[in-house]
Amino acid sequence: MKIVTIIGARPQIIKAAALSRAIRNNFKKEIKEIIIHTGQHYDENMSQVFFDELGIPEPNYNLNIGSGLHGKQTAGMISGIEEILLKEKPDYIVLYGDTNSTLAGAVAASKIHIPIVHIEAGLRSFNKSMPEEINRIMADHASTLLFSPTKTGLQNLIKEGFNPDNKAPFTADHPGIFHCGDVMYDNSLYFSEIADNKSTIMEDISLNGNSFFLGTVHRDNNTDKPKRLNALFEAFDEITRSAEIPLVLPLHPRTAKLLQKNLRPELYEKINKNSLIQLIKPVSFLDMIKLEKNCRMIFTDSGGVQKESYFFKKPAIILRPETEWKEIVQQGCGIIADADKENIINAYTYFSKESEKLQFPPIFGNGKAAEFILTTMLENR
Ligand code: UD1
Ligand code: UDP
């Protein structure tokens, strides 16, 4: 079986590690994987670092599309992916998540009838102002095999008309939907001990276990809207000062570029002078896992980081108006605080008192989602 995998943004490169590892370990003879990197993310610490660290084969193709407006960026990817698909003629194209690279892969493959496998299918925020919501709906509805990491994801697909009783042979008009667990959980389990042994981030930035907070901010809705970005950083400033605990923020380049422009000058200065707010460059995956495992609490608008908070049993304060990962909130381990200063501070106060009582039952599978996905693909080729 020949598959073409599309990656482009940081989380997709990380997710792809789980499937590539499962192919290498269990399906070396049966599956040949060709990797196309769209080049959506390109900085060393947003892309190459993950290949170096996670054992992902170097991409067979890099389209080097880079950053740009949605239309131009996605169109460039569609055209590049189409050309390669016509040449490689794979049995499947494999798409991850909800980025513009995902959408481009879906459009290119569906028009030339290459069956699409969508990993992380069925996730919905029910907020179509998010570019990701459009990307994931369109990718799901063009797919032949849809793998959902959560039961909620599967239910969302059923509500949109997907039939869970469909039997093989599957096609884009008669798709198969599966609940399979999360490839990110596969990765977190696999790399957890490796991170303990290899990452030196704690020493590098002088941190001790359980005595710092971790945060990430990168959603366009937060970075590009000054009111929201100011509210987030006001909350970070107030919480770090009152708790006298540092907050480590590995800043996505999008956020790093917009901080000075979109924060009020007094707040920007205050943040720079607050030695408890440690703004650092994006870190490698092993470093990120090490930080997640050792921090006290996580503030994030990232999908992946929300889940990793749960995997590593840390409370998550979700800096968005809603989440696709409803289970985390239902379980009481995440609080949706949006970009609202008071909500963030209240969520922090609550978790400061209650975090010892939180329970994190396994809801993201058994760490073998990648094997399940590959076996299902082989059975339905
Ligand atoms: C993209 C995804 C988002 C995902 C995120 C993961 C879309 C629409 N969005 O958002 O779903 O959560 O990746 O991180 O696909 N930049 C750099 N260097 C890089 C990459 C980006 O400087 O290597 C800067 C550029 O200024 C760029 C901006 O970040 O314009 C945004 O990058 P882009 O890939 O368009 O979107 P993300 O915000 O990264
Ligand atoms: N991540 C990382 N280094 C960082 C920040 C995040 O390796 O500095 C990892 C994180 O552990 C998770 C993934 O990147 O696996 C999440 O990606 P991101 O937040 O960019 O996107 P999202 O998941 O929101 O689409």
Short mmCIF file of C-alpha atoms and ligand atoms in Angstrom, two decimals, residues 9-11 40-43 46 67 70 73 98-100 131-132 135 218-219 252-254 257, ligand 1:
data_model
loop_
_atom_site.label_atom_id
_atom_site.label_comp_id
_atom_site.label_asym_id
_atom_site.label_seq_id
_atom_site.Cartn_x
_atom_site.Cartn_y
_atom_site.Cartn_z
CA ALA A 9 2.14 23.05 10.41
CA ARG A 10 3.97 22.14 13.64
CA PRO A 11 1.26 19.94 15.19
CA GLN A 40 3.39 26.16 5.85
CA HIS A 41 5.73 26.26 8.86
CA TYR A 42 9.36 26.72 8.01
CA ASP A 43 11.35 28.24 10.90
CA MET A 46 8.63 25.21 13.95
CA SER A 67 3.19 32.21 4.95
CA HIS A 70 -5.38 32.03 3.18
CA GLN A 73 -1.28 29.96 0.58
CA ASP A 98 -7.53 21.28 10.39
CA THR A 99 -4.89 23.56 8.93
CA ASN A 100 -4.72 25.09 5.48
CA PRO A 131 -10.36 29.10 9.75
CA GLU A 132 -9.80 25.65 11.25
CA ASN A 135 -10.93 23.36 7.02
CA HIS A 218 -1.20 31.56 18.86
CA ARG A 219 -4.84 31.66 17.65
CA HIS A 252 4.62 31.09 18.39
CA PRO A 253 6.26 33.39 15.81
CA ARG A 254 2.85 34.83 14.96
CA LYS A 257 5.61 39.37 15.84
C1 UD1 B 1 -1.56 27.37 11.78
C2 UD1 B 1 -2.94 26.75 11.62
C3 UD1 B 1 -3.54 26.52 13.00
C4 UD1 B 1 -2.62 25.73 13.88
C5 UD1 B 1 -1.24 26.36 13.91
C6 UD1 B 1 -0.30 25.45 14.65
C7 UD1 B 1 -4.18 27.44 9.61
C8 UD1 B 1 -5.26 28.31 9.09
N1 UD1 B 1 -3.83 27.65 10.89
O1 UD1 B 1 -1.72 28.63 12.39
O2 UD1 B 1 -4.75 25.79 12.86
O3 UD1 B 1 -3.14 25.68 15.18
O4 UD1 B 1 -0.75 26.52 12.58
O5 UD1 B 1 0.84 26.11 15.09
O6 UD1 B 1 -3.69 26.60 8.91
N2 UD1 B 1 5.27 32.14 10.99
C9 UD1 B 1 6.62 32.26 11.07
N3 UD1 B 1 7.37 31.15 10.91
C10 UD1 B 1 6.85 29.91 10.68
C11 UD1 B 1 5.45 29.81 10.59
C12 UD1 B 1 4.67 30.93 10.75
O7 UD1 B 1 7.16 33.35 11.28
O8 UD1 B 1 7.60 28.93 10.56
C13 UD1 B 1 4.44 33.37 11.20
C14 UD1 B 1 4.19 34.15 9.91
O9 UD1 B 1 4.20 35.51 10.23
C15 UD1 B 1 2.79 33.71 9.54
C16 UD1 B 1 2.14 33.50 10.88
O10 UD1 B 1 3.17 32.99 11.72
O11 UD1 B 1 2.12 34.66 8.76
C17 UD1 B 1 0.98 32.54 10.86
O12 UD1 B 1 1.36 31.29 10.28
P1 UD1 B 1 0.25 30.35 9.60
O13 UD1 B 1 0.85 29.04 9.25
O14 UD1 B 1 -0.46 31.08 8.53
O15 UD1 B 1 -0.81 30.17 10.74
P2 UD1 B 1 -0.62 29.74 12.26
O16 UD1 B 1 -1.06 30.86 13.11
O17 UD1 B 1 0.73 29.17 12.46
#
